[in-house]
Coordinates of N, CA and C in Angstrom, one line a residue:
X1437 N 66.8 -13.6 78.3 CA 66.5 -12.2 77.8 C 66.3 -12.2 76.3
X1438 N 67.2 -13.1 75.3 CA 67.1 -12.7 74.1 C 65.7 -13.5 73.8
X1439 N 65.1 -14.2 74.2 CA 64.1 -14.5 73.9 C 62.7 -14.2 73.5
X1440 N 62.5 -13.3 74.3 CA 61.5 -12.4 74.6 C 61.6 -11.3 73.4
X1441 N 63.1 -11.0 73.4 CA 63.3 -10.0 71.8 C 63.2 -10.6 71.0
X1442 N 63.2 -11.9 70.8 CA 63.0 -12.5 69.7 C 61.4 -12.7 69.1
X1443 N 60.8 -13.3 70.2 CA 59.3 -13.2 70.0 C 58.7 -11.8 69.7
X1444 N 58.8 -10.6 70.5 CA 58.3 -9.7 70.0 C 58.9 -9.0 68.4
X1445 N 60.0 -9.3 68.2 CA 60.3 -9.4 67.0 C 59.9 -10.0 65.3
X1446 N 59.3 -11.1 65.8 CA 58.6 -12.4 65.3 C 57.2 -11.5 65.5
X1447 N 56.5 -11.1 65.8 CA 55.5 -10.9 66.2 C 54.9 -9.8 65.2
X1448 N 56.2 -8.4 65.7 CA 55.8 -7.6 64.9 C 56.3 -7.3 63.1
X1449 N 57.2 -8.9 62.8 CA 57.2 -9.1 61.6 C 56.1 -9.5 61.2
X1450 N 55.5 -10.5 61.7 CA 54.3 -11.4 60.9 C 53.0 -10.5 61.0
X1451 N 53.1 -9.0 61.8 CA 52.2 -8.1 62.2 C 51.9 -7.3 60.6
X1452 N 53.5 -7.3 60.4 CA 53.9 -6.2 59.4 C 53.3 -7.1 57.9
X1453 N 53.7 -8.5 58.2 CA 53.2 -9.0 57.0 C 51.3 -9.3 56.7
X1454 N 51.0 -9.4 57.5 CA 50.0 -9.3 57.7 C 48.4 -8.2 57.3
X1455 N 49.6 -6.9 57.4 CA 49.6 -5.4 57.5 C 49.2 -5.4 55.5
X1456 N 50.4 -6.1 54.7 CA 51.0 -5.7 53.6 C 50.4 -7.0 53.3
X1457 N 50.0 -8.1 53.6 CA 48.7 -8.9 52.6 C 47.2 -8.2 52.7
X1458 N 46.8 -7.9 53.7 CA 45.4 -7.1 53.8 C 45.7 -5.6 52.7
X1459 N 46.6 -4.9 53.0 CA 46.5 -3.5 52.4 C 46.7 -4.3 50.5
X1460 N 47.2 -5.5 50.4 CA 47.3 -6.0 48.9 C 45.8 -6.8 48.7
X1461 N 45.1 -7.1 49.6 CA 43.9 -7.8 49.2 C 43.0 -6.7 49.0
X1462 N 43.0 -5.6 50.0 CA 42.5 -4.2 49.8 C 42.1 -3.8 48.4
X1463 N 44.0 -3.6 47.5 CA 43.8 -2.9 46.8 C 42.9 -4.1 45.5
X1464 N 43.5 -5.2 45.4 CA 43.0 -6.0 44.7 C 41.3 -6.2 44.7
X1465 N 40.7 -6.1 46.0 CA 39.3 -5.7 45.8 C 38.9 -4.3 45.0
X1466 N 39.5 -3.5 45.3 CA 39.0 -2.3 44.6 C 39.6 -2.1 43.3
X1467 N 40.5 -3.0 42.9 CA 41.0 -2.9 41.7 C 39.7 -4.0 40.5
X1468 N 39.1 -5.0 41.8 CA 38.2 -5.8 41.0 C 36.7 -4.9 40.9
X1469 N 36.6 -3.5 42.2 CA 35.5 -3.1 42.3 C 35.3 -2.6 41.0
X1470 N 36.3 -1.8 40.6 CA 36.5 -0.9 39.6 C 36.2 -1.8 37.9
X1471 N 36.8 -2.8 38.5 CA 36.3 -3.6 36.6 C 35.4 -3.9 36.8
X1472 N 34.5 -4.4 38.3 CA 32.9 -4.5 38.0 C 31.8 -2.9 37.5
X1473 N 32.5 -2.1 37.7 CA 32.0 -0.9 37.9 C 32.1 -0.4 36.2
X1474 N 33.0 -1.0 35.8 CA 33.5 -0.2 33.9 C 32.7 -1.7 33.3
X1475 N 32.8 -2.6 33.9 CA 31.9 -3.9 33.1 C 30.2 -3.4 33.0
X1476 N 30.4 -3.2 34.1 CA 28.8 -2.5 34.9 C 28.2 -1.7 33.0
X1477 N 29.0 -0.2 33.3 CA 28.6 1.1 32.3 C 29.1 0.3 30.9
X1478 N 29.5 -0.9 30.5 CA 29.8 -1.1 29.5 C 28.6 -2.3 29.3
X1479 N 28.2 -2.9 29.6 CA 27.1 -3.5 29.5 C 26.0 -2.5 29.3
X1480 N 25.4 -1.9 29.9 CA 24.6 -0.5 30.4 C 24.5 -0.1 28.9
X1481 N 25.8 0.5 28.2 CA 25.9 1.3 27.3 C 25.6 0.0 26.1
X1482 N 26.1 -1.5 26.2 CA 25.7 -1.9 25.1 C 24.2 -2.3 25.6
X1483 N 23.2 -2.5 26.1 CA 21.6 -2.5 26.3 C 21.0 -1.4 25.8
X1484 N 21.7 0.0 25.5 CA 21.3 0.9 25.5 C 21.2 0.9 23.4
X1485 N 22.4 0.5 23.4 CA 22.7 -0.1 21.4 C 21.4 -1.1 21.2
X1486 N 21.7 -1.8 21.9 CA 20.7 -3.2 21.4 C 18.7 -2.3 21.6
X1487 N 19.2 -2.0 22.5 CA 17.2 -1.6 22.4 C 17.3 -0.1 21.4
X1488 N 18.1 0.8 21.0 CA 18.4 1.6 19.5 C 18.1 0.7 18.3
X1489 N 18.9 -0.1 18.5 CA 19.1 -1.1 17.2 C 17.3 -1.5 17.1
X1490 N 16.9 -2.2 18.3 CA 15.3 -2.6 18.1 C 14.5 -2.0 17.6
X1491 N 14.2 -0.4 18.1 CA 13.9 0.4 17.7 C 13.9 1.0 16.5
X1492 N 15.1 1.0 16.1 CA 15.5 1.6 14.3 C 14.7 0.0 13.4
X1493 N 15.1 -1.0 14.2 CA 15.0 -1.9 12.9 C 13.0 -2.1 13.3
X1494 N 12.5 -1.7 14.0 CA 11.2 -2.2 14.2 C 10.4 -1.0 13.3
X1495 N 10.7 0.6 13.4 CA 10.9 1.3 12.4 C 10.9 0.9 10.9
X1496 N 11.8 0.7 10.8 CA 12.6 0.5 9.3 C 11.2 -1.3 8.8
X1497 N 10.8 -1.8 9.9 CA 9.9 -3.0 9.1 C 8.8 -2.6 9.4
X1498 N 8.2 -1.1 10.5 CA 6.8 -0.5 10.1 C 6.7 -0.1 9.0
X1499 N 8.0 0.6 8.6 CA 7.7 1.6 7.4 C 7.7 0.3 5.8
X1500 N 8.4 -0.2 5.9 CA 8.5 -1.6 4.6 C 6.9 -2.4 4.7
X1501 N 6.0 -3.1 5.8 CA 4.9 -2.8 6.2 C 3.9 -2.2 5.3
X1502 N 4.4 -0.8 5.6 CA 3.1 0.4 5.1 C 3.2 0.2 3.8
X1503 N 4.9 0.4 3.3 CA 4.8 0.5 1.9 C 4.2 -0.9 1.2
X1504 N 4.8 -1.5 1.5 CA 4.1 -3.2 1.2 C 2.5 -3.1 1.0
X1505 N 1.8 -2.5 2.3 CA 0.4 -2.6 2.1 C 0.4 -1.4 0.6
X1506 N 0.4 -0.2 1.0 CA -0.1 0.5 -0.2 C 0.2 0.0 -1.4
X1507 N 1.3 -0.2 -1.6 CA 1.6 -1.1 -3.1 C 0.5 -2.0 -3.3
X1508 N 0.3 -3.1 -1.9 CA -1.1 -3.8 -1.8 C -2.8 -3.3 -2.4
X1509 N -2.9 -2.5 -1.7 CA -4.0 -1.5 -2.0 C -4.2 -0.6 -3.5
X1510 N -3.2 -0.4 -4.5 CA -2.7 -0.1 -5.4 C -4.0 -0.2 -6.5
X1511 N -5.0 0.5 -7.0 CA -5.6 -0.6 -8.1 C -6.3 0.2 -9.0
X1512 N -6.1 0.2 -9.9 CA -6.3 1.4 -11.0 C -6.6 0.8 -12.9
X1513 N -7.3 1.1 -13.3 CA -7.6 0.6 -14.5 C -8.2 1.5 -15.7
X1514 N -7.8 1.7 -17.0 CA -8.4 2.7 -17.9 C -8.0 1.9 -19.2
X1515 N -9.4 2.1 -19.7 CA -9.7 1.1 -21.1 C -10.5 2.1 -22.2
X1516 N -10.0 1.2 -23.3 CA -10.8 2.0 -24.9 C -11.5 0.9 -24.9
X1517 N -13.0 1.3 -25.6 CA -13.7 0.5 -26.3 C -13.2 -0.3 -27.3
X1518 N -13.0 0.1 -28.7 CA -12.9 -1.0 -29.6 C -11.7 -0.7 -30.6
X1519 N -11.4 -1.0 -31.5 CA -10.5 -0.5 -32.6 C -11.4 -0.6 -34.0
X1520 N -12.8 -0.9 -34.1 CA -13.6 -1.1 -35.2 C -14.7 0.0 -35.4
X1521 N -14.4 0.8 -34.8 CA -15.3 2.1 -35.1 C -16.7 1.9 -34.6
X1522 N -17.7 1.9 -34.8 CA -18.7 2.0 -34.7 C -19.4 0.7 -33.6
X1523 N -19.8 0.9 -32.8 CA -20.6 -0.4 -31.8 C -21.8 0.0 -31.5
X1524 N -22.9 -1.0 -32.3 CA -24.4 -0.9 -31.6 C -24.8 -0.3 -33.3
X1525 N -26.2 0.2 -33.0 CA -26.9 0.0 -32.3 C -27.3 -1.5 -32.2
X1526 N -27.9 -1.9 -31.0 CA -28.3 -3.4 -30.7 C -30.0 -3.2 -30.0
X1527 N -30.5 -4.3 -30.5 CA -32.0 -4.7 -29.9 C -32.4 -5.0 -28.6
X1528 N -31.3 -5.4 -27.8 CA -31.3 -5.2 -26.1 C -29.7 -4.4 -25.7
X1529 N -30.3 -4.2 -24.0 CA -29.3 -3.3 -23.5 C -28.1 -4.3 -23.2
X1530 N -27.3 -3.9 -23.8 CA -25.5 -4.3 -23.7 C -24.6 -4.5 -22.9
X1531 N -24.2 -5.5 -22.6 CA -22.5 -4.7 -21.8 C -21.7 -4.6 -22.7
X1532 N -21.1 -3.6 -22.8 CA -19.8 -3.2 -23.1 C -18.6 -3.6 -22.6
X1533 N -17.5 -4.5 -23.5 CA -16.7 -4.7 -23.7 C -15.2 -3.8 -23.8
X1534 N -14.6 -3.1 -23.1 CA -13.6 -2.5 -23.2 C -12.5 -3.4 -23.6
X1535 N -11.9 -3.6 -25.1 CA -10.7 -4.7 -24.7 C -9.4 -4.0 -25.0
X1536 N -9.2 -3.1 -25.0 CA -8.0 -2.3 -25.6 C -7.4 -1.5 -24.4
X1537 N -6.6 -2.6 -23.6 CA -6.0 -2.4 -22.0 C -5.0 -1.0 -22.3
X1538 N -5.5 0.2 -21.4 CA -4.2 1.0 -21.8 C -3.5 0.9 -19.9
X1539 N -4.4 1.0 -19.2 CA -3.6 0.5 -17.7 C -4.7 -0.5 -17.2
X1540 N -3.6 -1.4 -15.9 CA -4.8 -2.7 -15.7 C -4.1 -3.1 -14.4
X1541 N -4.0 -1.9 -12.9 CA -3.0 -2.1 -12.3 C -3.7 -3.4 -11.4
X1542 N -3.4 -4.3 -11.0 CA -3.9 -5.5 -10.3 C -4.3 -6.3 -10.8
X1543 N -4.5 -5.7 -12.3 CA -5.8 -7.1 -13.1 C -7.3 -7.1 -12.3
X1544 N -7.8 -6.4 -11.9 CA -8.4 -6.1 -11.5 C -10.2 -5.6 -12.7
X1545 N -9.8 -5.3 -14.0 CA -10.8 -5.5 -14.8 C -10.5 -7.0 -15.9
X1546 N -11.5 -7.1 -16.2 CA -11.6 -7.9 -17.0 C -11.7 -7.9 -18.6
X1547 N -10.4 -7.6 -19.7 CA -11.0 -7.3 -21.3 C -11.5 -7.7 -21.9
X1548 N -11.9 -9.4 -21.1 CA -13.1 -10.5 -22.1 C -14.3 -10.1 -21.6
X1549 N -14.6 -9.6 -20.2 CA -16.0 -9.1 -19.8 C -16.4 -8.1 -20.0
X1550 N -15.7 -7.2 -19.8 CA -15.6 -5.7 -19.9 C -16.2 -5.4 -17.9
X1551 N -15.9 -6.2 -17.2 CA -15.9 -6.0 -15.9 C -14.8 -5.8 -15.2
X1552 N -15.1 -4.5 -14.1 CA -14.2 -4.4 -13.3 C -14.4 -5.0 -11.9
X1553 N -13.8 -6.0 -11.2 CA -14.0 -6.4 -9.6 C -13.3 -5.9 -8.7
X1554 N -13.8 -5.4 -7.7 CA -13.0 -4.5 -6.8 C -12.6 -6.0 -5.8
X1555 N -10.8 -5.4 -5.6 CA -10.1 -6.7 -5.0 C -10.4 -6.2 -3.5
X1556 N -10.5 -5.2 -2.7 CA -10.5 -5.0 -1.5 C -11.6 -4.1 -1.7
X1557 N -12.1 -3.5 -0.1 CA -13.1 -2.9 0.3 C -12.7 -1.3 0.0
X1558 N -13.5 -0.6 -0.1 CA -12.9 0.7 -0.5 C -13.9 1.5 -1.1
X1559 N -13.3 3.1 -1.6 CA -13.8 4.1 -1.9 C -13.2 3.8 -3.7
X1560 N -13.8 3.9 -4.6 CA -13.3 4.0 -6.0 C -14.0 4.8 -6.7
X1561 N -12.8 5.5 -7.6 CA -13.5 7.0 -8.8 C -13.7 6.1 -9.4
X1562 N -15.2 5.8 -10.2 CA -15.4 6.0 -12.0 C -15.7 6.4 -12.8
X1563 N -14.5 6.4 -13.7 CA -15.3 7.8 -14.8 C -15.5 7.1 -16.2
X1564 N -16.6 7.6 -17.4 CA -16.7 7.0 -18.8 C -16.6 8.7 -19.4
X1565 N -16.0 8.3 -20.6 CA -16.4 8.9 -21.5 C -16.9 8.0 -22.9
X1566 N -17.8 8.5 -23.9 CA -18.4 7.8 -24.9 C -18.8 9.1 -25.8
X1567 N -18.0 8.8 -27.1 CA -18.5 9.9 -28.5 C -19.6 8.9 -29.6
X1568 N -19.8 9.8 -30.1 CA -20.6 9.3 -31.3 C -20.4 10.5 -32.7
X1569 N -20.2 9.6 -33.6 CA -20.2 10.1 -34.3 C -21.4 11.0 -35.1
X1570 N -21.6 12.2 -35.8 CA -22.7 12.4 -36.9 C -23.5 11.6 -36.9
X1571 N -24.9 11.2 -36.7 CA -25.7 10.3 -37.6 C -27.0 10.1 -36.9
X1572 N -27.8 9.2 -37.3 CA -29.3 9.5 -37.3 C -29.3 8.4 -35.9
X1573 N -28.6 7.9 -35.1 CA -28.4 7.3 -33.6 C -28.2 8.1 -32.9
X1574 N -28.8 8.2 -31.4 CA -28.5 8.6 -30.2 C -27.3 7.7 -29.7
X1575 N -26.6 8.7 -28.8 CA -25.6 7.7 -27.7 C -26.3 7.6 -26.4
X1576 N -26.0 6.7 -25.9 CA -25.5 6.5 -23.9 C -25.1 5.6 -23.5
X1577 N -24.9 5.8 -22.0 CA -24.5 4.6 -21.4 C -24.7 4.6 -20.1
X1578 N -25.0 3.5 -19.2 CA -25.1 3.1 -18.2 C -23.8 2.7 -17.4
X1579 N -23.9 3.1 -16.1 CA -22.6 2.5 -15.2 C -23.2 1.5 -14.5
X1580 N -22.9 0.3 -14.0 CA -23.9 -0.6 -13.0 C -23.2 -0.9 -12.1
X1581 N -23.2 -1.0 -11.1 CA -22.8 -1.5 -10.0 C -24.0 -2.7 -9.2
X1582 N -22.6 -3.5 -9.2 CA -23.3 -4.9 -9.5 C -24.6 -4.8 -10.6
X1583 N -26.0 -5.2 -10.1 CA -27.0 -5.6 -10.5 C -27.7 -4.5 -11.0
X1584 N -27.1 -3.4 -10.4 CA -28.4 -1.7 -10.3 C -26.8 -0.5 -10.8
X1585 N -28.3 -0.2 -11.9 CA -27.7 0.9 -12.6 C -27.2 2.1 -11.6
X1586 N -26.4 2.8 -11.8 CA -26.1 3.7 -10.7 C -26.2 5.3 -11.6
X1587 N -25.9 4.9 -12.6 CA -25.8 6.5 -13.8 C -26.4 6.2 -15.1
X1588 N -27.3 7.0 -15.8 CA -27.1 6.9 -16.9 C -26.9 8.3 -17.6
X1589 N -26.5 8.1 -18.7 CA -26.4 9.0 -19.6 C -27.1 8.9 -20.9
X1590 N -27.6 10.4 -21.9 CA -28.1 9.9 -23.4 C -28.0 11.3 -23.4
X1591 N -27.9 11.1 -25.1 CA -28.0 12.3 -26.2 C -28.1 12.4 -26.7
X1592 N -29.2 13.0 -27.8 CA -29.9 12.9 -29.0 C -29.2 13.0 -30.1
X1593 N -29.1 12.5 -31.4 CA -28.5 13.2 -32.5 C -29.8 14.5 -32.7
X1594 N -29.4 15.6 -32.5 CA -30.5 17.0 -33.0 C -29.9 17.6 -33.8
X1595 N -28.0 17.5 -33.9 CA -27.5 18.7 -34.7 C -26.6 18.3 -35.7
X1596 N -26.5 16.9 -36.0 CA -25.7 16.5 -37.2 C -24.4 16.5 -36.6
X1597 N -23.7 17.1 -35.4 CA -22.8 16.8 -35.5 C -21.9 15.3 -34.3
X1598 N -20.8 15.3 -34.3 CA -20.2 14.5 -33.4 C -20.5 14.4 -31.6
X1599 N -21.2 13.9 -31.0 CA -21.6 14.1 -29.9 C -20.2 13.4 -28.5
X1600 N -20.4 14.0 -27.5 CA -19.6 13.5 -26.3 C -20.6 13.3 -24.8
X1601 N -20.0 11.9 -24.5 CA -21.0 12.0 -23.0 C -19.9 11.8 -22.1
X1602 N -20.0 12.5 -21.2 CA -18.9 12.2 -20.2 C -18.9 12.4 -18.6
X1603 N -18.5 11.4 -17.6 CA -19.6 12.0 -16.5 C -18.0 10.6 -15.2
X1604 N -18.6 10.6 -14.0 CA -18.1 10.2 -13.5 C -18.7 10.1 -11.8
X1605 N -18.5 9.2 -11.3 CA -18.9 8.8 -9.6 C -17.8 8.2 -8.7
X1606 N -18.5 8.2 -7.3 CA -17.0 6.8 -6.5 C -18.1 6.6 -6.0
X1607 N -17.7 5.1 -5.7 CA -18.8 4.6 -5.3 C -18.2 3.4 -4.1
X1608 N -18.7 2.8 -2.9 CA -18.4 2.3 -2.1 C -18.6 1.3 -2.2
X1609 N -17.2 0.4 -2.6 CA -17.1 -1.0 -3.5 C -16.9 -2.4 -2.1
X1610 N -17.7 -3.2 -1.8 CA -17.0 -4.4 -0.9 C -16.0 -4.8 -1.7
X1611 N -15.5 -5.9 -1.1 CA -14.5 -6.8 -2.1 C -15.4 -7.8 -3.0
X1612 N -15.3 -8.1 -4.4 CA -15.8 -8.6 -4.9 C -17.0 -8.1 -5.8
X1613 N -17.2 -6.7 -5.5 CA -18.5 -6.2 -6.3 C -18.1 -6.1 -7.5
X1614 N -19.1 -5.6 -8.5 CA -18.5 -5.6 -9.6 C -18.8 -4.3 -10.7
X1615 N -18.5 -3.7 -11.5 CA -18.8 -2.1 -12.3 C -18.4 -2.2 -13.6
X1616 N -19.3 -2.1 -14.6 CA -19.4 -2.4 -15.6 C -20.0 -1.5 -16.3
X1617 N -20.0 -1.4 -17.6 CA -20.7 0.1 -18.6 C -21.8 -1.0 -19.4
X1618 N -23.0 -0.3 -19.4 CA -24.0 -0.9 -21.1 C -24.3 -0.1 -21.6
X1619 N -25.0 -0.3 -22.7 CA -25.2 0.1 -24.0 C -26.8 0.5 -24.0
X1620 N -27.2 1.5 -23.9 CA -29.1 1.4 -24.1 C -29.5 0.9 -25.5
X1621 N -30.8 0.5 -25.1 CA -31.2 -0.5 -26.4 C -31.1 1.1 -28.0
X1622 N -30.7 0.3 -29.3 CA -30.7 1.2 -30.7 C -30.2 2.5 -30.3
X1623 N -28.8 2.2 -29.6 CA -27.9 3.2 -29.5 C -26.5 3.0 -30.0
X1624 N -26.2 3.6 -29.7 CA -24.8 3.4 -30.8 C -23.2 3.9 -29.9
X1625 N -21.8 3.7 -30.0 CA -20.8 4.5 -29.4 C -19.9 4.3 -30.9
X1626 N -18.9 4.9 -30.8 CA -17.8 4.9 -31.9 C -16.6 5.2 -31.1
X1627 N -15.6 4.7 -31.5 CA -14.3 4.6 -30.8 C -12.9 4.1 -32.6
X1628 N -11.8 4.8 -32.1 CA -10.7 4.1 -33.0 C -9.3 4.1 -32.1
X1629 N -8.7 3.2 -33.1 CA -7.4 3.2 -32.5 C -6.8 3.7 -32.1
X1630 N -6.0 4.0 -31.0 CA -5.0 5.4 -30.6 C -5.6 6.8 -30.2
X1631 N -7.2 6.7 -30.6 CA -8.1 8.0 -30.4 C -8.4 7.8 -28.8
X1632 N -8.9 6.8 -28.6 CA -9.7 6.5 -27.0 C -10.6 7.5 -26.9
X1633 N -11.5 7.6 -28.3 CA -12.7 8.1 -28.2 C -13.9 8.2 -27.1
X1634 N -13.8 6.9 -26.7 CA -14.5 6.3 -25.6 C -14.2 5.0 -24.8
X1635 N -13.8 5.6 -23.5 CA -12.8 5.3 -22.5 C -13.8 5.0 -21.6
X1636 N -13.6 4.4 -20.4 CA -13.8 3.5 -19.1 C -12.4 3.7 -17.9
X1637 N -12.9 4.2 -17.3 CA -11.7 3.8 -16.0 C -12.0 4.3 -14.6
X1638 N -11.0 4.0 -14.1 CA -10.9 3.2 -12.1 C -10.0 3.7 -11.4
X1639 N -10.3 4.1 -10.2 CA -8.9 3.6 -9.4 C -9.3 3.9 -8.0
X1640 N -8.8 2.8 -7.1 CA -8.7 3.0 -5.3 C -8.5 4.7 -4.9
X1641 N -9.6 5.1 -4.1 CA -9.4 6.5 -3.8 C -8.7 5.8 -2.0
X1642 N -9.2 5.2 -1.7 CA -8.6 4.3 -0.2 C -9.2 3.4 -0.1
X1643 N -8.4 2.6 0.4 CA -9.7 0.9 1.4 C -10.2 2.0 2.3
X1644 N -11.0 0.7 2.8 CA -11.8 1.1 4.2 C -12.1 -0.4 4.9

């Protein structure tokens, strides 16, 4: 007889244990569900940083980019004729020499040629002014682009006094062209130091 109580005894021990490793493997799955579940939203949440971060910093090197180019594109120049007063008249038509750099953003003119070369393609203002003094000479001047005059200007001495010619264009520059001022033949300009009587200047209205 005690036997049989013994087995069912045995039985519903190893039942019970049984009971209390499953309800412990139980909890230990859901205890692992739960750190896959917070690993899960923490991962999630850092993907979510990392493509912000892309974002800002892809940003932040469009905008450095832009600024980079425009500083690139940048190109501006304004020049005085001479420091010796009086230039010309001369027996053929002239270039003019601007060598008295007051801005020369790119290097983009030249003060031994008195040429400006357009570094990129684009829209550019140019403007001259040219005085003349009193006297028994006419002034003017020509703008050229490249090979072909694009402006000229003249004005008689009629009135004894100091004359001004002053005028300006933009003009649609490739890269490489080139804009220059001359001198019409038995004409004359005057310029002095610090005065910038008669000026030349440039600058990028946009590429294109």
């Amino acid at each position: 007889m005690g036997l049989p109580i013994t087995a069912g005894c045995d039985a519903a021990w190893i039942y019970e244990i049984i009971l209390l490793k499953t309800e412990s493997l139980s909890i230990r799955l859901l205890i692992c569900l739960f750190k896959m579940v917070a690993l899960e939203a923490r991962l999630n949440a850092s993907e979510g940083m990392v493509e912000e971060l892309r974002r800002e910093n892809a940003g932040k090197l469009h905008g450095a980019y832009t600024v980079g180019l425009q500083l690139h594109m940048l190109v501006a120049f304004s020049v005085g004729l001479t420091n010796d007063g009086y230039l010309g008249p001369f027996n053929s038509i002239t270039t003019l020499v601007y060598r008295r750099v007051i801005t020369n953003i790119r290097k983009a003119y030249n003060p031994n040629t008195g040429v400006f070369t357009a570094p990129v393609r684009g829209l550019c203002y140019i403007r001259f002014t040219s005085m003349g003094l009193k006297g028994p000479q006419s002034i003017g001047a020509y703008i050229y682009h490249n090979d072909k005059s694009v402006m000229f200007n003249h004005q008689n001495n009629d009135n004894g006094h100091n004359r001004f010619l002053s005028n300006a264009l933009t003009l649609e520059l490739e890269a490489g062209d080139v804009v220059y001022m001359r001198l019409p033949v038995n004409q004359e300009l005057y310029d002095e130091k610090l005065s910038n009587y008669s000026t030349f200047s440039g600058f990028l209205l946009f590429p294109m």
